[in-house]
mmCIF file of C-alpha atoms in Angstrom:
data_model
loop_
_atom_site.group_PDB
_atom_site.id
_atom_site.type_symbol
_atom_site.label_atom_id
_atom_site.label_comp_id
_atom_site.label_asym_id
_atom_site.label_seq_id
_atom_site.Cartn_x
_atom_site.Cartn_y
_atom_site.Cartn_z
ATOM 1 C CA UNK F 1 75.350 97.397 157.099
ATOM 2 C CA UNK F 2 74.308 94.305 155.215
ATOM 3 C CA UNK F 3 75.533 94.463 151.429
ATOM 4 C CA UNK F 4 73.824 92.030 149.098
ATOM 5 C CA UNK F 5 75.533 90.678 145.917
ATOM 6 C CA UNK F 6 74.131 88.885 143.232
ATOM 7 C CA UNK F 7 75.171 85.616 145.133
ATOM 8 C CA UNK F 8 33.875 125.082 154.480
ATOM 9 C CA UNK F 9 30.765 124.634 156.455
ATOM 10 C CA UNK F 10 28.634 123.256 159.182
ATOM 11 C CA UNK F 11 26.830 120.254 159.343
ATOM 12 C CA UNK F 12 23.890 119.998 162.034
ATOM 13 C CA UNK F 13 23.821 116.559 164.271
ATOM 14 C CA UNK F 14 20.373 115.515 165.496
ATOM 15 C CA UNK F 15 20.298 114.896 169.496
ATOM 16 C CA UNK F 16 20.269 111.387 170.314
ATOM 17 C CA UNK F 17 19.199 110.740 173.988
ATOM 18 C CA UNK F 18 22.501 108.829 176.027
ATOM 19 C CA UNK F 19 24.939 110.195 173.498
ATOM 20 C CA UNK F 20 27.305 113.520 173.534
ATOM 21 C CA UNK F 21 26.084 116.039 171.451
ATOM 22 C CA UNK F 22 28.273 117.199 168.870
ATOM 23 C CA UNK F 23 25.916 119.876 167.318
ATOM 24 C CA UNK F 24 28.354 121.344 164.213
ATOM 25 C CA UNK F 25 31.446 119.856 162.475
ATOM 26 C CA UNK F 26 33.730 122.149 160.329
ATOM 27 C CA UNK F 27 33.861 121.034 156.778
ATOM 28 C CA UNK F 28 36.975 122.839 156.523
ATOM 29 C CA UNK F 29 38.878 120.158 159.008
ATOM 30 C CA UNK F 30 36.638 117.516 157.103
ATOM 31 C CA UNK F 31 37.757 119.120 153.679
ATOM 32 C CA UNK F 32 40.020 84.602 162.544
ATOM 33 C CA UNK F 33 39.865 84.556 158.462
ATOM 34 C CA UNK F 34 37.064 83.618 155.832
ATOM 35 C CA UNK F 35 37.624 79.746 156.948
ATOM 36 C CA UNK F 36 36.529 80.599 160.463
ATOM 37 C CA UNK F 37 33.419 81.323 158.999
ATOM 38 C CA UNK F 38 31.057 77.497 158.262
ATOM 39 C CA UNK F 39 29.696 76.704 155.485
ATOM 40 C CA UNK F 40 26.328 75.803 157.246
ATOM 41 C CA UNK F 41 26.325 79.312 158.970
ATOM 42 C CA UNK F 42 27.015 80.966 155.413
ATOM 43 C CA UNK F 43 24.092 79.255 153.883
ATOM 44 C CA UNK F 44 21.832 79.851 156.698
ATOM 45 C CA UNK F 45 22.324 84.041 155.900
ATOM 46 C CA UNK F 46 21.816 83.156 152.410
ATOM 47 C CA UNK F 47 18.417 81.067 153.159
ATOM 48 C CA UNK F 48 17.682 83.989 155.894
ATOM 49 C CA UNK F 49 18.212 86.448 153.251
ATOM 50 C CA UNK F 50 16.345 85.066 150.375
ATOM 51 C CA UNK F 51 13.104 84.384 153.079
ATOM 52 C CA UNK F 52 13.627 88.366 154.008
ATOM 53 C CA UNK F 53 13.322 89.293 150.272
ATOM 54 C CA UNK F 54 10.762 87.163 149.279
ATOM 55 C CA UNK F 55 8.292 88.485 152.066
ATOM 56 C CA UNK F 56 9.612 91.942 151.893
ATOM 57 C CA UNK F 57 8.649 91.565 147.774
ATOM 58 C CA UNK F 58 5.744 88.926 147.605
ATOM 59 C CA UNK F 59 4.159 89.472 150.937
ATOM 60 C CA UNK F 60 4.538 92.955 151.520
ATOM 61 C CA UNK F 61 5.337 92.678 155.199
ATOM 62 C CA UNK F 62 8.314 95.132 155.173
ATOM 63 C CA UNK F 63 9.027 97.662 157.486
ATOM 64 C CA UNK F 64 10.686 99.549 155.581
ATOM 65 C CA UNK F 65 12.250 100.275 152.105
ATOM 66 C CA UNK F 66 15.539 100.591 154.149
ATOM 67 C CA UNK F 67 15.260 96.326 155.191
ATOM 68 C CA UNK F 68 14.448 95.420 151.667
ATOM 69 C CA UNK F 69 17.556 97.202 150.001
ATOM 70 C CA UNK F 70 19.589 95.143 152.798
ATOM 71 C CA UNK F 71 17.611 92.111 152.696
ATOM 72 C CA UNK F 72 19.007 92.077 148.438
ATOM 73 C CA UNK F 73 21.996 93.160 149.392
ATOM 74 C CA UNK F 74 23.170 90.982 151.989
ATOM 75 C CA UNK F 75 21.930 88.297 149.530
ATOM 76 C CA UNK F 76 24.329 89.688 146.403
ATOM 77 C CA UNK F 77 26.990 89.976 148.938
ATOM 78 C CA UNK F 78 26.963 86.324 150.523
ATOM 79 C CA UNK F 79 26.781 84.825 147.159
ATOM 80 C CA UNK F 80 29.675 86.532 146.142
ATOM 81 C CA UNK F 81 31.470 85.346 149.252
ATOM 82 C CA UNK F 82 30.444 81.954 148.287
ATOM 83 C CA UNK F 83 31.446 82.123 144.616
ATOM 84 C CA UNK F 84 34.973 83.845 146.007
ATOM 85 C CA UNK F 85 35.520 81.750 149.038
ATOM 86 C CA UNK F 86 37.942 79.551 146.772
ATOM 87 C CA UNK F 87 40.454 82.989 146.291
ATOM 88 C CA UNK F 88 40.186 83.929 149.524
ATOM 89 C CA UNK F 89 41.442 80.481 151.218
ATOM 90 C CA UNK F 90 43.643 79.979 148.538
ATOM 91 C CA UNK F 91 45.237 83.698 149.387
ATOM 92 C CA UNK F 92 44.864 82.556 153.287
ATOM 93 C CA UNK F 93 46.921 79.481 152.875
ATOM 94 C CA UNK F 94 49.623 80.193 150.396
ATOM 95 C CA UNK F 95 50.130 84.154 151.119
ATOM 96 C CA UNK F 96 48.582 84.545 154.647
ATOM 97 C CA UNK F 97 46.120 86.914 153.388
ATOM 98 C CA UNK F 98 42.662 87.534 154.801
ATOM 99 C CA UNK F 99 43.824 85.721 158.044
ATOM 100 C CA UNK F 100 42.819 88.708 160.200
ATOM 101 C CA UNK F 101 40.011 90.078 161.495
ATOM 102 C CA UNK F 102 37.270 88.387 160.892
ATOM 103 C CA UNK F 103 35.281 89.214 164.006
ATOM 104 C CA UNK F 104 34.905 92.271 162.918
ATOM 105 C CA UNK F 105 34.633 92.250 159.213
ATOM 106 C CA UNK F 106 31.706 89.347 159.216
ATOM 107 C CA UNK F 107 30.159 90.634 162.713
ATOM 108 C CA UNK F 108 30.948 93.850 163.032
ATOM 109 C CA UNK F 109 32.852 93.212 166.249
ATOM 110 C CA UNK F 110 35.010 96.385 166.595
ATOM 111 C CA UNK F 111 36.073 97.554 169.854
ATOM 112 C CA UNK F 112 33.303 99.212 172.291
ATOM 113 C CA UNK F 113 33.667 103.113 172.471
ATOM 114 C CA UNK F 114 32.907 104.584 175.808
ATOM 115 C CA UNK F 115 30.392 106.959 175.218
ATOM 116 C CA UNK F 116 31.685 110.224 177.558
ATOM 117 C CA UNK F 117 33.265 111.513 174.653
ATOM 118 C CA UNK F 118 32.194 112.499 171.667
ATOM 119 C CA UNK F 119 33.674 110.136 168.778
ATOM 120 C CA UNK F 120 34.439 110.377 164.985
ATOM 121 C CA UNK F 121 34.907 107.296 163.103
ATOM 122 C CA UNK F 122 37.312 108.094 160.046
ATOM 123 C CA UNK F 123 37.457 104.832 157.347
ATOM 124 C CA UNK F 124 40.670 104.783 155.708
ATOM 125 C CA UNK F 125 40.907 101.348 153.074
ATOM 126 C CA UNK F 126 44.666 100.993 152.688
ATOM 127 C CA UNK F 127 47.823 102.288 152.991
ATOM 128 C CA UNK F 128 47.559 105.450 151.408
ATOM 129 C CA UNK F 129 44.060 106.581 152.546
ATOM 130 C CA UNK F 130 45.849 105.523 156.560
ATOM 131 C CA UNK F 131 48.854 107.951 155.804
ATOM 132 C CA UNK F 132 45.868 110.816 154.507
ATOM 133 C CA UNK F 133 44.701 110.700 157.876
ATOM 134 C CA UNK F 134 47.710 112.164 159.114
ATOM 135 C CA UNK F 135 46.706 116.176 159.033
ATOM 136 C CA UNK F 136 43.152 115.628 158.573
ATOM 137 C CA UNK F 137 43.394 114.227 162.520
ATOM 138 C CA UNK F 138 46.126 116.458 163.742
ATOM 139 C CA UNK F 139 43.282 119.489 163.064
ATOM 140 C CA UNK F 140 40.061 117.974 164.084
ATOM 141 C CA UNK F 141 42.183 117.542 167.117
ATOM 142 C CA UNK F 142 43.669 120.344 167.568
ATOM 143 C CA UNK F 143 40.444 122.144 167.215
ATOM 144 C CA UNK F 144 38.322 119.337 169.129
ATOM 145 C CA UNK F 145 40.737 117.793 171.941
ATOM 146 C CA UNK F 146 37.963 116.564 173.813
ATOM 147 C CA UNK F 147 36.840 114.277 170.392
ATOM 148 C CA UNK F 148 37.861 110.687 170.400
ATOM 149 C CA UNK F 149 38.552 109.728 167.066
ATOM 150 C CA UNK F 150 38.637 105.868 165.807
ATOM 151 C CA UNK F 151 40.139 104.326 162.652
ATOM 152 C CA UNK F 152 39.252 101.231 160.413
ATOM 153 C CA UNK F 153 40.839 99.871 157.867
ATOM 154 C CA UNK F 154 40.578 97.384 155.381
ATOM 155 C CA UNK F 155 43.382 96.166 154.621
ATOM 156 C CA UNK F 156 46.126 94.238 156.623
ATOM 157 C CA UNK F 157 48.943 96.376 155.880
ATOM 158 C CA UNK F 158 46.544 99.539 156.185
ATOM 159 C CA UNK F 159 45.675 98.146 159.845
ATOM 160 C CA UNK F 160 48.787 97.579 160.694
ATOM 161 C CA UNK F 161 50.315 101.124 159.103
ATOM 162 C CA UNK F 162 47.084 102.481 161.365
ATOM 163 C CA UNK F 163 48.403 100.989 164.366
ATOM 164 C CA UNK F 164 51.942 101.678 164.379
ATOM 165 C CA UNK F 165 51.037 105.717 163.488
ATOM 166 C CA UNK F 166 47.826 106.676 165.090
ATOM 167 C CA UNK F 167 48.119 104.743 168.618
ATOM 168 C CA UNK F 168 46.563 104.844 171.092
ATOM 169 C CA UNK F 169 43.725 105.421 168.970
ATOM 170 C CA UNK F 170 41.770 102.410 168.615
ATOM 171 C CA UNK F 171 42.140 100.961 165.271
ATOM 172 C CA UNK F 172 39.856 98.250 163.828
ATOM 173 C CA UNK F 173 39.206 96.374 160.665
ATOM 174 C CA UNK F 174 36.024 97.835 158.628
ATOM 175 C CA UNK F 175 32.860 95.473 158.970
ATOM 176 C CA UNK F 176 31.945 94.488 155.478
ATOM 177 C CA UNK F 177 28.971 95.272 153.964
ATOM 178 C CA UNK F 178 26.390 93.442 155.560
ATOM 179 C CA UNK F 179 23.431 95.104 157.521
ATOM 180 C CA UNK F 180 24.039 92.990 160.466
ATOM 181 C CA UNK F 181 27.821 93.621 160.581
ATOM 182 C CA UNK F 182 27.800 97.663 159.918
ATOM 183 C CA UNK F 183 24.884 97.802 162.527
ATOM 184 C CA UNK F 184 26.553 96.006 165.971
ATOM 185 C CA UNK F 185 29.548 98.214 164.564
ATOM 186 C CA UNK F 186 27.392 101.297 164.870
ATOM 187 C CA UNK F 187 26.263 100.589 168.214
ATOM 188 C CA UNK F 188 29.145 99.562 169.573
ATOM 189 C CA UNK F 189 31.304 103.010 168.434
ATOM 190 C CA UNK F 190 28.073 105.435 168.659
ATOM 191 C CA UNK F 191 29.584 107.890 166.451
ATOM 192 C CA UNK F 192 28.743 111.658 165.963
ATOM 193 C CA UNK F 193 30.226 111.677 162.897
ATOM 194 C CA UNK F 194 31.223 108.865 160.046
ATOM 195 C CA UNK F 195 33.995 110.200 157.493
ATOM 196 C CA UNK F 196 35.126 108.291 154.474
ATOM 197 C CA UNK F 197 38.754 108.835 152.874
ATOM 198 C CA UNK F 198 38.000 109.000 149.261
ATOM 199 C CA UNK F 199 35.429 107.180 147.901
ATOM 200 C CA UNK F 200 34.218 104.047 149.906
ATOM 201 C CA UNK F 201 30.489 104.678 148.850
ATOM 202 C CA UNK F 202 28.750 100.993 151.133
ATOM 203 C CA UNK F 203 25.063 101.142 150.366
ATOM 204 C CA UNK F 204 24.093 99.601 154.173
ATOM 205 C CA UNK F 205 26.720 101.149 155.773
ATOM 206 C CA UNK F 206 25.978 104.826 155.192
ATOM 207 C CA UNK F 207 22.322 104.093 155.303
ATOM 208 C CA UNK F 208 22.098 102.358 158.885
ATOM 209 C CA UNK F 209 24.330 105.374 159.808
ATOM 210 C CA UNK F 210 22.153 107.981 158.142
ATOM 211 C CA UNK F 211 18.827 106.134 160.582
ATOM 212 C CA UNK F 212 20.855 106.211 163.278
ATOM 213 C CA UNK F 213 21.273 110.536 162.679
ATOM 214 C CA UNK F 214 24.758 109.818 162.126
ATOM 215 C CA UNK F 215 25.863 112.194 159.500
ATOM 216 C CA UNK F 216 28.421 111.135 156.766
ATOM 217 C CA UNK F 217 30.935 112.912 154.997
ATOM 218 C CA UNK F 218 33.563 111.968 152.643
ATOM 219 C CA UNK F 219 36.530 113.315 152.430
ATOM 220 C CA UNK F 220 39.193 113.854 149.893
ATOM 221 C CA UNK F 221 37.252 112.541 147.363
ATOM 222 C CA UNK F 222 37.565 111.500 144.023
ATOM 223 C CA UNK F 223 35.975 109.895 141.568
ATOM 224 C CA UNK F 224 37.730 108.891 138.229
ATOM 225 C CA UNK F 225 35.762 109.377 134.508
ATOM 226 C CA UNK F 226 35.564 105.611 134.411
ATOM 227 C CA UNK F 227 34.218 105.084 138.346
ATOM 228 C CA UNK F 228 31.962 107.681 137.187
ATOM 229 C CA UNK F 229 31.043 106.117 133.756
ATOM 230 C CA UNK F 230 30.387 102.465 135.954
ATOM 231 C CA UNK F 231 28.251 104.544 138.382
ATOM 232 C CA UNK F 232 26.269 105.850 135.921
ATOM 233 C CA UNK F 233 24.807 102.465 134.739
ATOM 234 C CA UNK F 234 23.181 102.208 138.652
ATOM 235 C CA UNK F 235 22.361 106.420 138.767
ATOM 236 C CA UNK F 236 18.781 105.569 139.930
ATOM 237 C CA UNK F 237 20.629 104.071 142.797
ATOM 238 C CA UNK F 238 23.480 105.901 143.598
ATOM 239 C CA UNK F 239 21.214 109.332 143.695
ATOM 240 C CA UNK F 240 19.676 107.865 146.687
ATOM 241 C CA UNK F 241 22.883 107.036 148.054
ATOM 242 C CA UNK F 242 25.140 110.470 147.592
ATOM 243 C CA UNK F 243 22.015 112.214 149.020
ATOM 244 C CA UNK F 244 22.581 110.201 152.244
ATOM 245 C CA UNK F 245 25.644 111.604 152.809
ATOM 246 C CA UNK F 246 25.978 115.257 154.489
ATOM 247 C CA UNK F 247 29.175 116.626 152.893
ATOM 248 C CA UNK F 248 31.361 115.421 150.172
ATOM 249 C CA UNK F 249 34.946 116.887 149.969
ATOM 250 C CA UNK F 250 36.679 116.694 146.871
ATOM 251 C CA UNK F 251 39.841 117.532 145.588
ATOM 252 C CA UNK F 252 38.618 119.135 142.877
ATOM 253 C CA UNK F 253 36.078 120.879 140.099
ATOM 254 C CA UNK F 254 36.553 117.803 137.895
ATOM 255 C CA UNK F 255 35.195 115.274 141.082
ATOM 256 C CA UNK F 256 32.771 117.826 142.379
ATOM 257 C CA UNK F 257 30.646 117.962 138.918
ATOM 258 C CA UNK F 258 31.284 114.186 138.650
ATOM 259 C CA UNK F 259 29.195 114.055 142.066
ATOM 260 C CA UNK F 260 26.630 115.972 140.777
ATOM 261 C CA UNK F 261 26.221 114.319 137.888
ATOM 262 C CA UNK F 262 25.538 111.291 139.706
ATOM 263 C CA UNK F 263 22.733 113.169 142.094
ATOM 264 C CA UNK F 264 24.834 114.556 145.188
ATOM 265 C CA UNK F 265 23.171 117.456 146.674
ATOM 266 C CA UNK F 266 25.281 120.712 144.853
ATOM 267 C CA UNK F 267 24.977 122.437 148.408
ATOM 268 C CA UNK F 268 26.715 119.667 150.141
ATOM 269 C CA UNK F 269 29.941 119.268 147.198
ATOM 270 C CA UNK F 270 33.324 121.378 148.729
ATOM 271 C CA UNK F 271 36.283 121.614 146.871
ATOM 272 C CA UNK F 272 39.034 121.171 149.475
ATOM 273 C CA UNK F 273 42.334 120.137 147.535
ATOM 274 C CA UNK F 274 44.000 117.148 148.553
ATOM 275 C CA UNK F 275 44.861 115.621 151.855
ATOM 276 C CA UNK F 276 47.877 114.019 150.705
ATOM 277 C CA UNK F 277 49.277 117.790 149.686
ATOM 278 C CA UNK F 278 48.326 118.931 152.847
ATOM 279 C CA UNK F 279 50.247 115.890 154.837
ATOM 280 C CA UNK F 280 53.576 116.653 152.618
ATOM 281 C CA UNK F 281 56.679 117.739 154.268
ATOM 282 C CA UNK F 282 58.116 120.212 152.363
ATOM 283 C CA UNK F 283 61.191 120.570 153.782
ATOM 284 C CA UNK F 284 64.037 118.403 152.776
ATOM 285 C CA UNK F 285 66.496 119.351 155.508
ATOM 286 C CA UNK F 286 64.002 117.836 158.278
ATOM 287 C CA UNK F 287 65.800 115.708 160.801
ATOM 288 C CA UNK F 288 63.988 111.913 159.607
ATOM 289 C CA UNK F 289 64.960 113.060 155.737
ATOM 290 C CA UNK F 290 68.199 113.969 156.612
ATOM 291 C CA UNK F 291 68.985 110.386 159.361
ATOM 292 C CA UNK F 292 67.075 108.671 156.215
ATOM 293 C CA UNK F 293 70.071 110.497 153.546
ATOM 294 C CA UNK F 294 72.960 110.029 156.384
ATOM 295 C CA UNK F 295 71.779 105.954 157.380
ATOM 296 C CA UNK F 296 71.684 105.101 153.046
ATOM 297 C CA UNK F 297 75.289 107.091 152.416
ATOM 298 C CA UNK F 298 73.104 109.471 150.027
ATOM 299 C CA UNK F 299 74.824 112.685 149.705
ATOM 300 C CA UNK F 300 73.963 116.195 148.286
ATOM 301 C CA UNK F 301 75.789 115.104 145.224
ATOM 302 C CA UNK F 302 73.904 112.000 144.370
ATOM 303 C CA UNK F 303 70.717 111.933 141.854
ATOM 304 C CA UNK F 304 68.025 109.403 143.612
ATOM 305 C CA UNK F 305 65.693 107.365 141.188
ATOM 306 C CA UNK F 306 62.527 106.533 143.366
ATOM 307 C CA UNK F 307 60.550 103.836 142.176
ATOM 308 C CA UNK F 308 57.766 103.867 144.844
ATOM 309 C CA UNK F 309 54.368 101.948 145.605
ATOM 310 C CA UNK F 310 55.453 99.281 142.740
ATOM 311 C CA UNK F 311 53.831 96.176 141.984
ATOM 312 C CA UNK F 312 55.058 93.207 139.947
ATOM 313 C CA UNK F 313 56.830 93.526 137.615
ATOM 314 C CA UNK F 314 57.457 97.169 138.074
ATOM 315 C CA UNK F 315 60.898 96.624 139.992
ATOM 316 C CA UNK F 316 62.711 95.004 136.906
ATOM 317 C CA UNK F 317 61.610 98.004 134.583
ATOM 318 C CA UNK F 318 62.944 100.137 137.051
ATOM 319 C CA UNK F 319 66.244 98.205 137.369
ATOM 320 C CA UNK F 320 66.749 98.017 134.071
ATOM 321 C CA UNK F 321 65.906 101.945 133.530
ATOM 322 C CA UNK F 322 68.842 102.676 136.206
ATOM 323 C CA UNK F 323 70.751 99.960 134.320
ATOM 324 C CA UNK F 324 70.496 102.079 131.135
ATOM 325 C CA UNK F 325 70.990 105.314 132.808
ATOM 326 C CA UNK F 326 74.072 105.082 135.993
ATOM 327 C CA UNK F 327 77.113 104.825 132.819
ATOM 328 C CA UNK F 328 75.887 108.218 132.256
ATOM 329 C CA UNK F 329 74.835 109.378 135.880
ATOM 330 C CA UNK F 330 77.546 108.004 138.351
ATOM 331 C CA UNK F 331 75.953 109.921 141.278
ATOM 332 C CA UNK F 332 72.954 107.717 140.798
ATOM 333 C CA UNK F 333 70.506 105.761 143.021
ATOM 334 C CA UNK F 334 68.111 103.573 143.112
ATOM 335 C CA UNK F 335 65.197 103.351 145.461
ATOM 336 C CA UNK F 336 62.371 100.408 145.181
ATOM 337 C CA UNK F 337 59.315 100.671 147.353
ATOM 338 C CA UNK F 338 57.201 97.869 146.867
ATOM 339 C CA UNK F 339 53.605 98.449 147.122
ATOM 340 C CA UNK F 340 52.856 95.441 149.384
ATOM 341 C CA UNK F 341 55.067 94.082 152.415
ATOM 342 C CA UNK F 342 54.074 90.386 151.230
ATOM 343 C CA UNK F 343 56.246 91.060 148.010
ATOM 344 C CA UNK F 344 59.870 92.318 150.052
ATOM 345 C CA UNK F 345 61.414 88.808 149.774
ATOM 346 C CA UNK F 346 60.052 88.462 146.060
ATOM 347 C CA UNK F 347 61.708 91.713 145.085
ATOM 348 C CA UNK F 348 65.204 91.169 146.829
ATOM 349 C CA UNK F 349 64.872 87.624 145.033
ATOM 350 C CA UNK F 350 64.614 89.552 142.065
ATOM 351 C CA UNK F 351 67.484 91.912 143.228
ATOM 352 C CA UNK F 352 69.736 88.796 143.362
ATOM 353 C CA UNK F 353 68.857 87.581 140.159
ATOM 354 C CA UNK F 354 69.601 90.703 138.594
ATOM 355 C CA UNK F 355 73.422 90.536 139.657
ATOM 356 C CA UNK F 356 73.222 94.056 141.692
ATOM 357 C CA UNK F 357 74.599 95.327 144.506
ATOM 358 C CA UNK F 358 72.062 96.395 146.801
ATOM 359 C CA UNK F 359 70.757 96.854 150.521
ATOM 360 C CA UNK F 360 67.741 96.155 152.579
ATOM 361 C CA UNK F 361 66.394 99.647 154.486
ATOM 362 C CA UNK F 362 65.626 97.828 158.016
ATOM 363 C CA UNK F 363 69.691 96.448 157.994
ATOM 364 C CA UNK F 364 70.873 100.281 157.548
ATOM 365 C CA UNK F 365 73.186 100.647 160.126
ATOM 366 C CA UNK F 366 73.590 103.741 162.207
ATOM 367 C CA UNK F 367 76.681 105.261 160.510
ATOM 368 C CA UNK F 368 76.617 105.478 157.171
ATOM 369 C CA UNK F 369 79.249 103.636 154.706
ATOM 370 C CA UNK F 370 81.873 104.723 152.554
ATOM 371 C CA UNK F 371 80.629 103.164 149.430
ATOM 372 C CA UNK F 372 76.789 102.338 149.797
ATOM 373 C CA UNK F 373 75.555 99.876 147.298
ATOM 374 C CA UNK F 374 73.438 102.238 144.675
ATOM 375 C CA UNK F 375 70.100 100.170 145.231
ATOM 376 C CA UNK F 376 68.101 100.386 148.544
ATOM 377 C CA UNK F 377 64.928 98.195 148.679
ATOM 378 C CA UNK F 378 62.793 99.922 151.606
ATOM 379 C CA UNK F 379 61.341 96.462 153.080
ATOM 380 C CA UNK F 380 59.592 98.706 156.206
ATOM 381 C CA UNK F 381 56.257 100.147 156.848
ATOM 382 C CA UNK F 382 56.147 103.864 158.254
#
């Protein structure tokens, strides 16, 4: 061991021709970086996009209603890449954000699906929507072992959280929201089904799905009084959108009347509880608690201060809360879970600074020690 010292219903699929045919779902199981990208190319989409709209609104040659809402959206969206662009290399370069990906975010080159199955895509945007997943899949496939189900992400950490739990599953990153990108990404999975974890409401996403027949559902959902409040401003908009999407699972009475307020069908809203209940472990004698207990030297005796999912400059308050409170608690200990894997080195920095003994979780060594330090900064994924 390293020690560190300071020094509940059906849906109904339409029959596409060349596809499998999943006819009903259960709503109780559904309860190379931005620089890789050209300028030129960028402003070619925007010139594109801006010819698109003005015919679609001037000349009235538009097919559809459909291609004008993405014709103004991919122009709103590729301005605000432009405006952004700055951030984004400056988060490439100096943090090694945004480095991944990129093929399929701006193209919508995720991996081809072989079409002898039938497939569910499930969307997951981080960390904590990717470990949601967790008995939401184990059912759909326990029920449906012949379904293939693929994951996207958005996130790098939720990607690579994604990867380590769900293989072989094939995980991807999430095409943004252009109509060109969430298109090739539709054709290339040919889902039955696209579920959302939460609330990850992309206007040309779930309307290219919805004229493809793909149904959508969300699950888990949630929708806070000020999401609600911003939604609100854009309701003539967002009607449209909720009633594109087949079921909508939420956690609770609160979200459900939320949705309706906002102009989801009532017949489609299920309250389901929450996914991330579901996924708990209640036992605390399970073997990976118990290795986890026996590998940090906690014992039965010991009172453990969990400071998880923190962010800057959460750590310090915590340290200086179990500062304040071990004179009076011997038996306790401290454990710091930062939020992001980019911030492990910044925290144990901190750590240092802070003149306290402490240890990293991935030097644990297999037998635990006498006298563990009383801080353990968990510096793994999983």
């Amino acid at each position: 061991m390293t020690r560190h010292k300071a020094p509940a219903k059906w849906l109904n699929n339409k029959r596409r021709p060349s596809t499998p045919v999943v006819s009903r779902v259960d709503a109780l199981i559904l309860s190379e970086t931005v620089m890789n990208v050209s300028v030129a190319t960028t402003f070619v989409r925007i010139a594109t996009a801006v010819k698109n709209i003005r015919i679609a609104v001037f000349e009235r040659k538009t097919p559809s209603r459909l291609r004008c809402m993405s014709y103004l959206l991919n122009l709103v969206y590729l301005i605000t890449l432009v405006i952004a662009s700055p951030w984004f290399v400056y988060n490439a370069i100096r943090k090694g954000k945004y480095r991944q990906g990129w093929g399929a975010k701006f193209l919508g080159r995720v991996p081809w699906r072989s079409r002898e199955r039938p497939g569910i895509w499930l969307h997951a945007v981080s960390v904590g929507e990717v470990n949601l997943l967790q008995p939401l899949l184990a059912a759909i496939e326990d029920k449906h072992p012949d379904w293939e189900c693929v994951i996207s992400t958005t996130t790098r950490t939720g990607y690579e959280l994604a990867r380590q739990k769900y293989a072989p599953r094939s995980v991807f990153y999430c095409p943004l929201d252009f109509s060109w990108a969430v298109r090739t990404a539709l054709r290339r999975i040919q889902p039955q089904l696209l579920v959302l974890v939460e609330l990850e409401l992309w206007p040309n996403l779930i309307r290219w799905a919805k004229r493809s027949d793909i149904p959508v559902a969300i699950v888990n959902g949630r929708l806070s009084a000020s999401s609600a409040r911003g939604y609100s401003r854009i309701q003539f908009l967002m009607r449209r959108l909720l009633q594109s999407i087949s079921l909508v699972a939420v956690q609770n009475e609160e979200y459900a009347e939320r949705f309706r307020q906002l102009g989801a069908v009532p017949d489609q809203i299920h309250v389901t509880g929450s996914l991330k209940f579901d996924g708990i472990d209640l036992d605390r004698e399970n073997p990976a608690t118990r290795q986890l207990a026996a590998l940090a030297g906690i014992s039965d005796q010991d009172v453990v201060f969990l400071a998880g999912s923190t962010q800057s400059p959460e750590e310090k308050f915590a340290v200086s809360v179990f500062r304040q409170l071990v004179s009076r608690y011997p038996r306790l200990r401290l454990i710091l879970v930062p939020r992001h894997p980019e911030r492990f080195a910044e925290v144990a920095s901190m750590l240092d600074q802070q003149g306290i003994e402490w240890q990293r979780r991935s030097e644990l060594d297999t037998d635990a020690s006498d006298t563990p330090p009383p801080v353990l900064l968990v510096d793994v994924m999983g």
